Every structure is written in C-alpha cells, then in structure tokens.
PDB file of C-alpha atoms in Angstrom:
ATOM      1  CA  MET A   1      98.669  87.135  89.584  1.00 45.00           C
ATOM      2  CA  ALA A   2      99.596  88.264  93.219  1.00 57.00           C
ATOM      3  CA  GLU A   3      96.944  88.389  95.775  1.00 71.00           C
ATOM      4  CA  TYR A   4      99.063  89.560  98.775  1.00 87.00           C
ATOM      5  CA  GLU A   5      96.197  90.601 102.670  1.00 90.00           C
ATOM      6  CA  TRP A   6      97.147  93.779 102.901  1.00 93.00           C
ATOM      7  CA  LEU A   7      94.773  93.676 100.048  1.00 93.00           C
ATOM      8  CA  SER A   8      91.724  93.313 100.738  1.00 93.00           C
ATOM      9  CA  GLU A   9      92.270  96.717 102.628  1.00 94.00           C
ATOM     10  CA  VAL A  10      93.326  97.776  98.781  1.00 94.00           C
ATOM     11  CA  HIS A  11      89.702  96.121  97.736  1.00 94.00           C
ATOM     12  CA  ALA A  12      87.404  97.031 100.395  1.00 95.00           C
ATOM     13  CA  LEU A  13      88.042 100.960  99.290  1.00 95.00           C
ATOM     14  CA  VAL A  14      86.544 100.058  95.482  1.00 95.00           C
ATOM     15  CA  GLY A  15      83.599 101.394  95.183  1.00 95.00           C
ATOM     16  CA  ARG A  16      83.489 104.388  98.128  1.00 95.00           C
ATOM     17  CA  GLU A  17      81.439 107.764  97.550  1.00 96.00           C
ATOM     18  CA  TYR A  18      83.583 110.145  99.453  1.00 96.00           C
ATOM     19  CA  GLY A  19      81.636 113.011 100.889  1.00 96.00           C
ATOM     20  CA  ARG A  20      81.167 116.661  98.735  1.00 97.00           C
ATOM     21  CA  VAL A  21      84.137 118.959  98.026  1.00 96.00           C
ATOM     22  CA  TYR A  22      82.417 122.478  97.277  1.00 97.00           C
ATOM     23  CA  ALA A  23      83.804 125.519  94.738  1.00 96.00           C
ATOM     24  CA  TRP A  24      85.188 128.332  96.211  1.00 95.00           C
ATOM     25  CA  ASP A  25      82.278 130.905  94.175  1.00 96.00           C
ATOM     26  CA  GLU A  26      79.366 130.654  91.915  1.00 97.00           C
ATOM     27  CA  VAL A  27      79.827 130.057  88.878  1.00 97.00           C
ATOM     28  CA  ASN A  28      80.876 134.186  87.447  1.00 97.00           C
ATOM     29  CA  PRO A  29      81.726 135.858  84.390  1.00 97.00           C
ATOM     30  CA  MET A  30      84.679 137.645  85.873  1.00 96.00           C
ATOM     31  CA  MET A  31      86.539 134.403  86.420  1.00 96.00           C
ATOM     32  CA  VAL A  32      85.303 132.574  83.138  1.00 97.00           C
ATOM     33  CA  ARG A  33      86.692 136.321  81.309  1.00 96.00           C
ATOM     34  CA  HIS A  34      90.318 135.569  82.862  1.00 96.00           C
ATOM     35  CA  TRP A  35      90.927 132.011  82.888  1.00 95.00           C
ATOM     36  CA  CYS A  36      89.354 132.247  78.808  1.00 94.00           C
ATOM     37  CA  GLU A  37      91.982 135.668  78.883  1.00 94.00           C
ATOM     38  CA  VAL A  38      95.167 132.709  79.744  1.00 90.00           C
ATOM     39  CA  MET A  39      93.734 130.273  78.268  1.00 89.00           C
ATOM     40  CA  GLY A  40      93.749 132.498  74.817  1.00 89.00           C
ATOM     41  CA  ILE A  41      90.071 131.674  73.592  1.00 91.00           C
ATOM     42  CA  GLU A  42      87.979 134.223  72.047  1.00 92.00           C
ATOM     43  CA  ASN A  43      84.166 133.408  72.057  1.00 95.00           C
ATOM     44  CA  PRO A  44      82.441 135.895  72.923  1.00 96.00           C
ATOM     45  CA  LEU A  45      80.118 133.549  74.285  1.00 96.00           C
ATOM     46  CA  TYR A  46      81.555 133.827  76.812  1.00 97.00           C
ATOM     47  CA  THR A  47      83.051 137.173  77.048  1.00 96.00           C
ATOM     48  CA  ASP A  48      79.728 139.039  74.861  1.00 97.00           C
ATOM     49  CA  PRO A  49      76.875 139.027  77.289  1.00 96.00           C
ATOM     50  CA  GLU A  50      75.145 140.964  73.834  1.00 96.00           C
ATOM     51  CA  TYR A  51      76.554 137.861  71.528  1.00 97.00           C
ATOM     52  CA  ALA A  52      74.593 135.623  74.105  1.00 96.00           C
ATOM     53  CA  LYS A  53      71.897 136.753  74.427  1.00 96.00           C
ATOM     54  CA  ASN A  54      70.508 136.048  71.575  1.00 96.00           C
ATOM     55  CA  SER A  55      72.814 132.662  71.132  1.00 95.00           C
ATOM     56  CA  GLU A  56      70.737 129.115  72.116  1.00 94.00           C
ATOM     57  CA  PHE A  57      71.451 129.960  75.812  1.00 95.00           C
ATOM     58  CA  GLY A  58      70.152 133.805  75.549  1.00 96.00           C
ATOM     59  CA  GLU A  59      73.086 134.611  77.954  1.00 97.00           C
ATOM     60  CA  LEU A  60      76.632 134.126  79.153  1.00 97.00           C
ATOM     61  CA  VAL A  61      77.818 130.632  79.965  1.00 97.00           C
ATOM     62  CA  ALA A  62      80.816 128.778  80.847  1.00 97.00           C
ATOM     63  CA  PRO A  63      83.200 127.296  78.444  1.00 96.00           C
ATOM     64  CA  PRO A  64      83.012 123.872  79.141  1.00 95.00           C
ATOM     65  CA  ALA A  65      87.082 123.118  80.005  1.00 93.00           C
ATOM     66  CA  MET A  66      86.155 124.818  83.346  1.00 94.00           C
ATOM     67  CA  LEU A  67      84.738 122.667  84.961  1.00 95.00           C
ATOM     68  CA  GLN A  68      87.217 120.930  86.994  1.00 94.00           C
ATOM     69  CA  PRO A  69      89.468 124.975  88.300  1.00 94.00           C
ATOM     70  CA  TRP A  70      85.108 125.280  89.961  1.00 96.00           C
ATOM     71  CA  CYS A  71      86.207 123.071  92.689  1.00 95.00           C
ATOM     72  CA  LEU A  72      89.128 123.974  93.376  1.00 93.00           C
ATOM     73  CA  GLU A  73      91.137 124.846  96.840  1.00 90.00           C
ATOM     74  CA  GLY A  74      93.447 127.721  96.152  1.00 86.00           C
ATOM     75  CA  LEU A  75      96.515 129.011  96.262  1.00 83.00           C
ATOM     76  CA  HIS A  76      96.302 126.812  99.801  1.00 85.00           C
ATOM     77  CA  MET A  77      96.980 122.274  98.856  1.00 83.00           C
ATOM     78  CA  ASN A  78      92.916 121.592 101.212  1.00 85.00           C
ATOM     79  CA  ASN A  79      91.394 125.637 100.922  1.00 90.00           C
ATOM     80  CA  TYR A  80      87.965 123.333 100.908  1.00 92.00           C
ATOM     81  CA  PRO A  81      85.420 126.104 101.265  1.00 94.00           C
ATOM     82  CA  PRO A  82      82.845 125.743 104.495  1.00 94.00           C
ATOM     83  CA  GLY A  83      80.489 122.426 103.724  1.00 94.00           C
ATOM     84  CA  SER A  84      83.426 120.529 101.942  1.00 96.00           C
ATOM     85  CA  THR A  85      84.457 116.863 103.770  1.00 95.00           C
ATOM     86  CA  ASP A  86      87.225 116.468 105.396  1.00 93.00           C
ATOM     87  CA  GLU A  87      87.808 112.908 104.191  1.00 93.00           C
ATOM     88  CA  ASN A  88      90.901 111.622 102.131  1.00 92.00           C
ATOM     89  CA  PRO A  89      89.663 110.724  99.121  1.00 92.00           C
ATOM     90  CA  TYR A  90      93.456 108.933  98.037  1.00 91.00           C
ATOM     91  CA  GLU A  91      93.683 107.080 101.171  1.00 93.00           C
ATOM     92  CA  VAL A  92      93.897 104.290  99.102  1.00 95.00           C
ATOM     93  CA  LEU A  93      97.889 105.642  97.606  1.00 94.00           C
ATOM     94  CA  GLY A  94      98.827 105.976 101.503  1.00 93.00           C
ATOM     95  CA  LEU A  95      97.442 101.811 101.380  1.00 94.00           C
ATOM     96  CA  LEU A  96      99.884 101.219  98.020  1.00 94.00           C
ATOM     97  CA  GLU A  97     102.816 103.234  99.662  1.00 93.00           C
ATOM     98  CA  LYS A  98     102.608 101.417 102.622  1.00 92.00           C
ATOM     99  CA  GLN A  99     103.562  98.401 101.212  1.00 92.00           C
ATOM    100  CA  GLY A 100     105.698 100.146  98.578  1.00 92.00           C
ATOM    101  CA  TYR A 101     104.205 100.856  95.695  1.00 93.00           C
ATOM    102  CA  ALA A 102     105.451 104.498  96.958  1.00 90.00           C
ATOM    103  CA  SER A 103     106.205 105.473  93.295  1.00 90.00           C
ATOM    104  CA  VAL A 104     103.041 107.135  90.834  1.00 90.00           C
ATOM    105  CA  VAL A 105     102.271 108.124  87.140  1.00 87.00           C
ATOM    106  CA  ALA A 106      99.222 109.535  85.889  1.00 81.00           C
ATOM    107  CA  VAL A 107      97.805 107.589  82.915  1.00 80.00           C
ATOM    108  CA  ASN A 108      94.078 108.797  82.000  1.00 86.00           C
ATOM    109  CA  SER A 109      93.110 112.275  83.526  1.00 89.00           C
ATOM    110  CA  GLU A 110      89.384 112.207  81.498  1.00 92.00           C
ATOM    111  CA  LEU A 111      87.601 114.812  81.362  1.00 93.00           C
ATOM    112  CA  GLN A 112      82.612 114.272  80.345  1.00 94.00           C
ATOM    113  CA  PHE A 113      80.631 117.377  79.977  1.00 95.00           C
ATOM    114  CA  ASP A 114      76.846 117.172  80.568  1.00 96.00           C
ATOM    115  CA  ARG A 115      76.000 120.520  79.067  1.00 95.00           C
ATOM    116  CA  TYR A 116      77.315 124.023  79.382  1.00 97.00           C
ATOM    117  CA  LEU A 117      77.184 125.838  82.737  1.00 97.00           C
ATOM    118  CA  ARG A 118      75.650 128.851  83.421  1.00 97.00           C
ATOM    119  CA  MET A 119      76.671 132.283  85.891  1.00 97.00           C
ATOM    120  CA  GLY A 120      75.530 131.546  89.271  1.00 97.00           C
ATOM    121  CA  GLU A 121      75.081 128.351  89.961  1.00 97.00           C
ATOM    122  CA  LYS A 122      76.352 126.745  92.549  1.00 97.00           C
ATOM    123  CA  LEU A 123      78.704 122.960  92.113  1.00 97.00           C
ATOM    124  CA  TYR A 124      80.930 120.340  94.008  1.00 97.00           C
ATOM    125  CA  TYR A 125      81.787 116.789  93.843  1.00 97.00           C
ATOM    126  CA  THR A 126      82.305 114.749  95.140  1.00 97.00           C
ATOM    127  CA  THR A 127      84.511 111.120  94.576  1.00 97.00           C
ATOM    128  CA  ILE A 128      84.501 107.924  94.238  1.00 97.00           C
ATOM    129  CA  ILE A 129      86.907 105.126  93.945  1.00 96.00           C
ATOM    130  CA  LYS A 130      85.955 103.165  91.267  1.00 95.00           C
ATOM    131  CA  GLU A 131      88.904 100.420  90.623  1.00 94.00           C
ATOM    132  CA  VAL A 132      92.012  98.720  91.297  1.00 94.00           C
ATOM    133  CA  SER A 133      93.107  96.258  88.835  1.00 93.00           C
ATOM    134  CA  GLU A 134      95.717  93.745  89.617  1.00 91.00           C
ATOM    135  CA  GLU A 135      99.691  93.610  90.357  1.00 92.00           C
ATOM    136  CA  LYS A 136     100.325  94.597  87.000  1.00 90.00           C
ATOM    137  CA  THR A 137     104.194  94.371  85.656  1.00 88.00           C
ATOM    138  CA  THR A 138     105.539  97.559  82.904  1.00 84.00           C
ATOM    139  CA  ALA A 139     108.661  98.311  81.124  1.00 80.00           C
ATOM    140  CA  LEU A 140     108.432 101.143  84.599  1.00 82.00           C
ATOM    141  CA  GLY A 141     107.779  98.372  87.259  1.00 87.00           C
ATOM    142  CA  THR A 142     105.603  96.876  89.001  1.00 91.00           C
ATOM    143  CA  GLY A 143     101.953  98.191  91.009  1.00 93.00           C
ATOM    144  CA  PHE A 144      98.479  98.510  90.070  1.00 94.00           C
ATOM    145  CA  PHE A 145      96.298 101.056  88.468  1.00 94.00           C
ATOM    146  CA  VAL A 146      93.707 103.140  90.609  1.00 95.00           C
ATOM    147  CA  THR A 147      91.002 104.881  89.068  1.00 95.00           C
ATOM    148  CA  GLN A 148      89.052 107.859  90.933  1.00 96.00           C
ATOM    149  CA  VAL A 149      85.294 108.845  89.145  1.00 96.00           C
ATOM    150  CA  MET A 150      84.765 111.798  90.092  1.00 97.00           C
ATOM    151  CA  PRO A 151      80.373 113.003  88.750  1.00 97.00           C
ATOM    152  CA  PHE A 152      80.508 117.145  89.273  1.00 98.00           C
ATOM    153  CA  TYR A 153      77.196 118.581  90.312  1.00 98.00           C
ATOM    154  CA  SER A 154      74.537 121.336  90.362  1.00 97.00           C
ATOM    155  CA  VAL A 155      73.233 122.758  94.021  1.00 96.00           C
ATOM    156  CA  LYS A 156      68.731 122.797  93.139  1.00 95.00           C
ATOM    157  CA  GLU A 157      66.073 123.318  94.937  1.00 93.00           C
ATOM    158  CA  SER A 158      64.342 120.672  92.817  1.00 94.00           C
ATOM    159  CA  GLY A 159      67.796 118.330  93.321  1.00 94.00           C
ATOM    160  CA  ASP A 160      70.739 118.308  92.876  1.00 96.00           C
ATOM    161  CA  GLU A 161      72.210 117.884  88.581  1.00 97.00           C
ATOM    162  CA  LYS A 162      74.843 116.137  87.887  1.00 97.00           C
ATOM    163  CA  VAL A 163      76.625 118.173  85.463  1.00 97.00           C
ATOM    164  CA  GLY A 164      80.384 117.116  84.712  1.00 97.00           C
ATOM    165  CA  GLU A 165      82.755 113.580  85.424  1.00 97.00           C
ATOM    166  CA  LEU A 166      86.272 113.742  85.157  1.00 96.00           C
ATOM    167  CA  LEU A 167      87.070 110.357  85.569  1.00 94.00           C
ATOM    168  CA  PHE A 168      91.629 110.006  86.590  1.00 93.00           C
ATOM    169  CA  ARG A 169      93.588 106.743  86.169  1.00 93.00           C
ATOM    170  CA  VAL A 170      97.047 106.813  88.120  1.00 93.00           C
ATOM    171  CA  PHE A 171      99.912 104.213  88.108  1.00 93.00           C
ATOM    172  CA  LYS A 172     100.679 103.369  92.236  1.00 93.00           C
ATOM    173  CA  PHE A 173     104.535 101.234  90.928  1.00 92.00           C
ATOM    174  CA  ARG A 174     107.511  99.996  92.758  1.00 90.00           C
ATOM    175  CA  PRO A 175     110.329 101.056  89.707  1.00 86.00           C
ATOM    176  CA  ALA A 176     111.206  97.742  87.708  1.00 74.00           C
ATOM    177  CA  ARG A 177     115.055  97.765  89.046  1.00 59.00           C
ATOM    178  CA  SER A 178     114.763  98.451  92.432  1.00 47.00           C
ATOM    179  CA  LYS A 179     111.953  95.705  92.773  1.00 46.00           C
ATOM    180  CA  GLU A 180     114.683  93.508  94.390  1.00 51.00           C
ATOM    181  CA  SER A 181     115.782  95.302  96.853  1.00 51.00           C
ATOM    182  CA  PHE A 182     112.168  95.764  98.113  1.00 49.00           C
ATOM    183  CA  ASP A 183     111.556  91.727  98.474  1.00 54.00           C
ATOM    184  CA  ASN A 184     115.090  91.246 101.120  1.00 56.00           C
ATOM    185  CA  ALA A 185     113.837  94.829 102.408  1.00 49.00           C
ATOM    186  CA  GLN A 186     110.614  93.301 103.902  1.00 56.00           C
ATOM    187  CA  ALA A 187     112.062  89.466 105.011  1.00 55.00           C
ATOM    188  CA  ALA A 188     114.443  92.094 107.615  1.00 55.00           C
ATOM    189  CA  ASP A 189     112.842  94.012 110.577  1.00 47.00           C
ATOM    190  CA  THR A 190     111.689  97.331 111.220  1.00 51.00           C
ATOM    191  CA  GLN A 191     115.188  98.668 110.782  1.00 57.00           C
ATOM    192  CA  SER A 192     116.410  96.882 107.352  1.00 51.00           C
ATOM    193  CA  GLU A 193     113.354  98.194 105.780  1.00 49.00           C
ATOM    194  CA  ALA A 194     114.589 102.118 106.640  1.00 51.00           C
ATOM    195  CA  LYS A 195     118.008 101.942 105.957  1.00 53.00           C
ATOM    196  CA  ALA A 196     117.011 100.408 102.433  1.00 47.00           C
ATOM    197  CA  ALA A 197     114.134 103.279 102.362  1.00 49.00           C
ATOM    198  CA  THR A 198     117.530 105.217 102.183  1.00 52.00           C
ATOM    199  CA  THR A 199     119.322 103.689  99.163  1.00 71.00           C
ATOM    200  CA  ILE A 200     116.634 104.581  96.697  1.00 80.00           C
ATOM    201  CA  LYS A 201     118.551 107.009  94.693  1.00 84.00           C
ATOM    202  CA  ARG A 202     117.660 109.699  93.103  1.00 85.00           C
ATOM    203  CA  PRO A 203     116.633 110.373  88.770  1.00 84.00           C
ATOM    204  CA  ARG A 204     119.831 111.415  86.478  1.00 86.00           C
ATOM    205  CA  PRO A 205     119.295 113.777  83.710  1.00 86.00           C
ATOM    206  CA  GLY A 206     119.916 111.849  79.973  1.00 85.00           C
ATOM    207  CA  ILE A 207     122.448 113.868  79.217  1.00 86.00           C
ATOM    208  CA  SER A 208     122.956 113.759  75.121  1.00 87.00           C
ATOM    209  CA  ASP A 209     126.373 115.218  73.592  1.00 87.00           C
ATOM    210  CA  ASP A 210     123.884 118.852  73.512  1.00 89.00           C
ATOM    211  CA  THR A 211     123.699 118.826  77.101  1.00 91.00           C
ATOM    212  CA  ARG A 212     127.006 117.575  78.295  1.00 93.00           C
ATOM    213  CA  PHE A 213     128.991 120.340  78.802  1.00 95.00           C
ATOM    214  CA  PHE A 214     125.526 121.949  80.903  1.00 95.00           C
ATOM    215  CA  TRP A 215     126.389 118.746  83.769  1.00 94.00           C
ATOM    216  CA  ASP A 216     130.684 119.213  82.885  1.00 94.00           C
ATOM    217  CA  GLY A 217     129.978 122.537  84.191  1.00 94.00           C
ATOM    218  CA  CYS A 218     128.255 121.701  87.105  1.00 94.00           C
ATOM    219  CA  ALA A 219     130.472 118.489  88.523  1.00 93.00           C
ATOM    220  CA  ASN A 220     132.755 121.848  88.111  1.00 94.00           C
ATOM    221  CA  SER A 221     130.756 124.650  90.480  1.00 94.00           C
ATOM    222  CA  GLU A 222     129.952 126.683  87.027  1.00 95.00           C
ATOM    223  CA  LEU A 223     126.267 126.822  85.941  1.00 95.00           C
ATOM    224  CA  ARG A 224     127.029 127.320  82.160  1.00 95.00           C
ATOM    225  CA  ILE A 225     123.962 128.282  80.058  1.00 96.00           C
ATOM    226  CA  GLN A 226     124.241 128.275  75.924  1.00 95.00           C
ATOM    227  CA  HIS A 227     125.748 131.150  73.759  1.00 95.00           C
ATOM    228  CA  CYS A 228     125.613 130.547  70.499  1.00 95.00           C
ATOM    229  CA  LYS A 229     128.676 132.757  68.520  1.00 94.00           C
ATOM    230  CA  ARG A 230     127.053 133.911  65.945  1.00 93.00           C
ATOM    231  CA  CYS A 231     124.505 135.862  67.007  1.00 94.00           C
ATOM    232  CA  SER A 232     125.288 136.170  70.341  1.00 94.00           C
ATOM    233  CA  GLY A 233     122.213 134.428  72.692  1.00 94.00           C
ATOM    234  CA  LEU A 234     121.846 132.809  75.519  1.00 95.00           C
ATOM    235  CA  GLN A 235     119.589 129.953  76.489  1.00 94.00           C
ATOM    236  CA  HIS A 236     118.511 127.313  78.995  1.00 94.00           C
ATOM    237  CA  PRO A 237     118.083 123.903  78.131  1.00 92.00           C
ATOM    238  CA  PRO A 238     120.551 122.958  75.385  1.00 92.00           C
ATOM    239  CA  ALA A 239     119.280 123.129  72.524  1.00 89.00           C
ATOM    240  CA  PRO A 240     121.206 121.439  68.875  1.00 88.00           C
ATOM    241  CA  VAL A 241     120.616 124.792  67.178  1.00 90.00           C
ATOM    242  CA  CYS A 242     119.983 128.557  68.582  1.00 91.00           C
ATOM    243  CA  SER A 243     117.148 129.224  69.416  1.00 88.00           C
ATOM    244  CA  HIS A 244     118.203 132.986  67.865  1.00 89.00           C
ATOM    245  CA  CYS A 245     119.295 132.492  65.152  1.00 90.00           C
ATOM    246  CA  GLN A 246     118.830 129.417  64.198  1.00 87.00           C
ATOM    247  CA  SER A 247     122.626 128.419  63.783  1.00 89.00           C
ATOM    248  CA  PHE A 248     124.535 125.570  64.643  1.00 90.00           C
ATOM    249  CA  ASP A 249     127.587 127.428  66.165  1.00 91.00           C
ATOM    250  CA  LEU A 250     127.282 126.999  70.051  1.00 93.00           C
ATOM    251  CA  ASP A 251     129.328 127.108  72.701  1.00 94.00           C
ATOM    252  CA  TYR A 252     128.259 128.614  76.263  1.00 95.00           C
ATOM    253  CA  ARG A 253     129.305 130.804  78.769  1.00 95.00           C
ATOM    254  CA  VAL A 254     129.878 130.794  82.366  1.00 95.00           C
ATOM    255  CA  SER A 255     127.025 132.087  84.428  1.00 95.00           C
ATOM    256  CA  SER A 256     127.172 134.505  87.657  1.00 94.00           C
ATOM    257  CA  GLY A 257     124.904 132.190  88.996  1.00 93.00           C
ATOM    258  CA  LYS A 258     122.607 134.847  90.509  1.00 94.00           C
ATOM    259  CA  GLY A 259     119.233 136.324  89.769  1.00 95.00           C
ATOM    260  CA  HIS A 260     115.936 136.071  90.783  1.00 95.00           C
ATOM    261  CA  LEU A 261     112.818 134.204  92.192  1.00 94.00           C
ATOM    262  CA  TYR A 262     110.214 134.466  88.441  1.00 93.00           C
ATOM    263  CA  SER A 263     107.043 131.252  89.558  1.00 91.00           C
ATOM    264  CA  HIS A 264     107.210 128.642  91.874  1.00 91.00           C
ATOM    265  CA  VAL A 265     105.624 125.740  92.986  1.00 90.00           C
ATOM    266  CA  VAL A 266     105.473 123.752  96.883  1.00 89.00           C
ATOM    267  CA  MET A 267     105.602 119.791  96.121  1.00 87.00           C
ATOM    268  CA  HIS A 268     103.246 118.279  98.606  1.00 84.00           C
ATOM    269  CA  TYR A 269     101.440 115.093  97.293  1.00 75.00           C
ATOM    270  CA  PRO A 270     102.252 111.993  96.483  1.00 76.00           C
ATOM    271  CA  GLU A 271     106.068 111.767  98.318  1.00 79.00           C
ATOM    272  CA  VAL A 272     108.682 110.053  96.385  1.00 81.00           C
ATOM    273  CA  PRO A 273     111.919 109.218  97.732  1.00 82.00           C
ATOM    274  CA  PRO A 274     113.813 110.026  97.897  1.00 85.00           C
ATOM    275  CA  PHE A 275     112.758 113.948  97.763  1.00 85.00           C
ATOM    276  CA  ASP A 276     112.037 115.146 100.752  1.00 85.00           C
ATOM    277  CA  TYR A 277     108.461 117.561 101.604  1.00 87.00           C
ATOM    278  CA  PRO A 278     107.034 119.957 101.066  1.00 88.00           C
ATOM    279  CA  ASN A 279     109.651 120.296  97.504  1.00 89.00           C
ATOM    280  CA  PRO A 280     109.761 123.303  96.226  1.00 92.00           C
ATOM    281  CA  ILE A 281     110.344 123.645  92.986  1.00 93.00           C
ATOM    282  CA  GLY A 282     111.552 127.453  91.724  1.00 93.00           C
ATOM    283  CA  LEU A 283     111.706 128.937  87.810  1.00 94.00           C
ATOM    284  CA  ILE A 284     113.916 131.578  87.962  1.00 94.00           C
ATOM    285  CA  GLU A 285     115.226 133.607  85.654  1.00 95.00           C
ATOM    286  CA  LEU A 286     119.257 134.372  86.340  1.00 95.00           C
ATOM    287  CA  ASP A 287     120.564 137.969  85.575  1.00 95.00           C
ATOM    288  CA  GLU A 288     121.513 137.681  82.074  1.00 94.00           C
ATOM    289  CA  GLY A 289     118.310 136.886  80.885  1.00 93.00           C
ATOM    290  CA  VAL A 290     117.167 132.800  80.432  1.00 95.00           C
ATOM    291  CA  ARG A 291     115.334 131.029  82.819  1.00 94.00           C
ATOM    292  CA  MET A 292     116.207 128.142  84.586  1.00 94.00           C
ATOM    293  CA  ILE A 293     114.131 125.808  87.181  1.00 93.00           C
ATOM    294  CA  ALA A 294     116.074 123.838  90.090  1.00 94.00           C
ATOM    295  CA  GLY A 295     115.386 123.000  93.566  1.00 92.00           C
ATOM    296  CA  LEU A 296     115.405 125.638  96.768  1.00 93.00           C
ATOM    297  CA  SER A 297     116.561 125.565  99.114  1.00 91.00           C
ATOM    298  CA  GLY A 298     117.294 127.263 102.863  1.00 89.00           C
ATOM    299  CA  ILE A 299     114.278 128.452 102.925  1.00 88.00           C
ATOM    300  CA  ALA A 300     110.782 127.696 103.498  1.00 88.00           C
ATOM    301  CA  PRO A 301     107.890 126.920 101.413  1.00 88.00           C
ATOM    302  CA  GLU A 302     105.653 129.209 103.450  1.00 87.00           C
ATOM    303  CA  ALA A 303     108.476 131.903 102.279  1.00 88.00           C
ATOM    304  CA  LEU A 304     109.055 132.382  99.271  1.00 90.00           C
ATOM    305  CA  GLU A 305     108.183 135.667  97.579  1.00 91.00           C
ATOM    306  CA  ILE A 306     107.778 136.163  94.114  1.00 92.00           C
ATOM    307  CA  GLY A 307     110.862 138.443  92.484  1.00 92.00           C
ATOM    308  CA  GLN A 308     112.910 138.007  95.755  1.00 93.00           C
ATOM    309  CA  ARG A 309     116.854 137.541  95.182  1.00 94.00           C
ATOM    310  CA  VAL A 310     119.092 133.939  94.524  1.00 94.00           C
ATOM    311  CA  GLU A 311     121.338 132.386  93.662  1.00 95.00           C
ATOM    312  CA  VAL A 312     122.994 128.776  92.321  1.00 95.00           C
ATOM    313  CA  GLU A 313     124.700 126.039  94.437  1.00 94.00           C
ATOM    314  CA  PHE A 314     125.974 122.922  93.131  1.00 95.00           C
ATOM    315  CA  LYS A 315     124.919 119.780  96.066  1.00 93.00           C
ATOM    316  CA  THR A 316     125.895 116.523  95.745  1.00 92.00           C
ATOM    317  CA  PHE A 317     123.526 113.183  95.917  1.00 90.00           C
ATOM    318  CA  ASP A 318     124.435 109.916  96.794  1.00 85.00           C
ATOM    319  CA  ASP A 319     127.932 110.583  95.968  1.00 85.00           C
ATOM    320  CA  ASP A 320     128.852 111.545  93.160  1.00 87.00           C
ATOM    321  CA  LEU A 321     125.065 113.285  91.428  1.00 91.00           C
ATOM    322  CA  VAL A 322     125.725 117.414  91.247  1.00 93.00           C
ATOM    323  CA  LEU A 323     122.756 119.290  90.501  1.00 94.00           C
ATOM    324  CA  PRO A 324     122.706 123.375  90.487  1.00 95.00           C
ATOM    325  CA  VAL A 325     120.050 124.045  93.735  1.00 95.00           C
ATOM    326  CA  PHE A 326     118.779 127.922  94.253  1.00 96.00           C
ATOM    327  CA  ARG A 327     118.529 130.004  97.595  1.00 94.00           C
ATOM    328  CA  PRO A 328     117.869 132.965  99.473  1.00 93.00           C
ATOM    329  CA  GLU A 329     121.003 135.278  98.205  1.00 90.00           C
ATOM    330  CA  SER A 330     123.443 136.244  99.815  1.00 82.00           C
ATOM    331  CA  GLY A 331     122.824 139.269 101.928  1.00 67.00           C
TER     332      GLY A 331
END
C-alpha cells in the first residue's frame, strides 16, 4: 500500500462536516407537479388533493425521489440561497487532482428516504467526507475512492429532523496508460511537469463497421448522416439497422452541417485534461432533422441561446483526430 506525505492533508478532511446548503423553496405542489410530468409519474398521492386527503397522510406529499432536487442551486452554478455555506465540500477532490489523479468516474449514488415530505417543509443538507480509501489499482487506473454523505434535514422549531440521506462515491485516478509518464513528470522540475500535462490526449472514439463512414467523413470535412435506402430515413448516431423500417440496406448522405441549438450543458467540474473549461456541449438539431451531440466553439457559454443558428467546423486534435464541433452560423 502506497503512503504519501501529502495524504495526511487528505486524511485530515475525513469526518469533516461542511455547512448547510438550503433549498430555495419550501416543498410545494407546483414543483411536485412539474417533476411528476417530466418523470412520467402519475401517482395521485402527489398531485390530487382530494385523493391525498383520503390517504393515510391526509394531504399531498412529495415523491421521495425528489429529495435531492429540492436543494439544487438551479440553472446557475453555485447559486445557493442566503444562509447557505460558502465552503467547498469537494476540496478533497482538488487535493487529489493536484497530485495527478485528475480523472474521475462516479461509482455509487445511493438515496435513502426516512419518510415522505409534506407541503411547506423547508430543507437543507450538509456534506460529510466519510471515507478516502487506500490507493487502489483498477482497470481504469490507480487512484482513490472518495465517499461523501449528504444528510437532508427538515427545519423544525422543536429541532431539525433528518428526512433522508445521499451517499455519493467517486473514483479519482490516474489513467493506467499515463501512470508511467506521470511518475516521470513528478521527478522533473515544474516546467517539465507542465509540459507533461499537455501531452494528455483526447479520448479516441470507438470505431466499428457501422460508424466508420462517419469518422472517415470527418477526416474529409464531411458531416455524414446515416441514410436508409429502403425508406429514405435519416438517423444518428449510426446503427446496424434502420430505426424507421428495420432495413439493413444503409448508406449515408452528406449534411449541410447547419442547424440550430436544441439544448446545451456547460461542464464546469471536475476539470479533466485535456479539455478546456468551462466546456460547452450542445445538442444540435440539423436542418435535415436529426440531432447530434457535439462540442461548441466560438461563443462564450453565457451567450448560448436555445434556437440559435450554428454550423459545423472540423477541428484536428492531437495531430490526427478530427472531430466535428459547432459554432455560430456565419452572418
């Protein structure tokens, strides 16, 4: 088992409980109704006052699985309501990243519900660093399992009541293929370390007989969309069979590469090399009618607007990897 001097700082955080993060709103029927519509939940116990009145609860209650969403910050990152802590409960992950364990994969996310929530309750949660494992070697690489627990409470005059708990575990690791290069970089000076960090390459796409035409198209600056010879349907991502008529007789059509931004996310954390952050990712609806997920460039994340016109451009990474990204349409 490896034991590094810097691990003492990591271990010192185990058992620490960070301050409260409050919910913006009390548990309310409007948010419950919206959530049920999105999730396809039709239980009248959550949305029908008359039905709920005759239940064992005597009133509407919230779906247990809504426990975590009540305390989310909303559209803008770290936009928590007044009274919430400004501490960073993820600092232990930052300490591991400084030592080269920059990659991350979620391992467990377990919600525990102690009881149903009633309308009008105000919630908050705290974060506890429960455990940092010994250094482990897996197929992904070498790193540490970090376990955090977030207990949720309902504010009560008689004393706050625990109503549930979220356990979240991640694996922070050095990719197996880059461990040797990282160890060499540790022995070099600061400038050599910075140079070594820039050599981390982008993940390569998995290429099969069904998808090779798409990547060959990218290499030739063509955005190729799979086409069915039988029904003329288009589909993306590529598949071995037509999703419209189940025909195996497929080829491709070259897209204009233009469309509009149907939806998007902006990745902030964790920062995984070699990507730049904030990292905007778009769901593009092409003019041909199919949708495609791709990176966005040439526009600040805060300026993104649903529906704005975009067009493809092909960028080369690591000298030979050509990927389609989308930028605002010219003009």
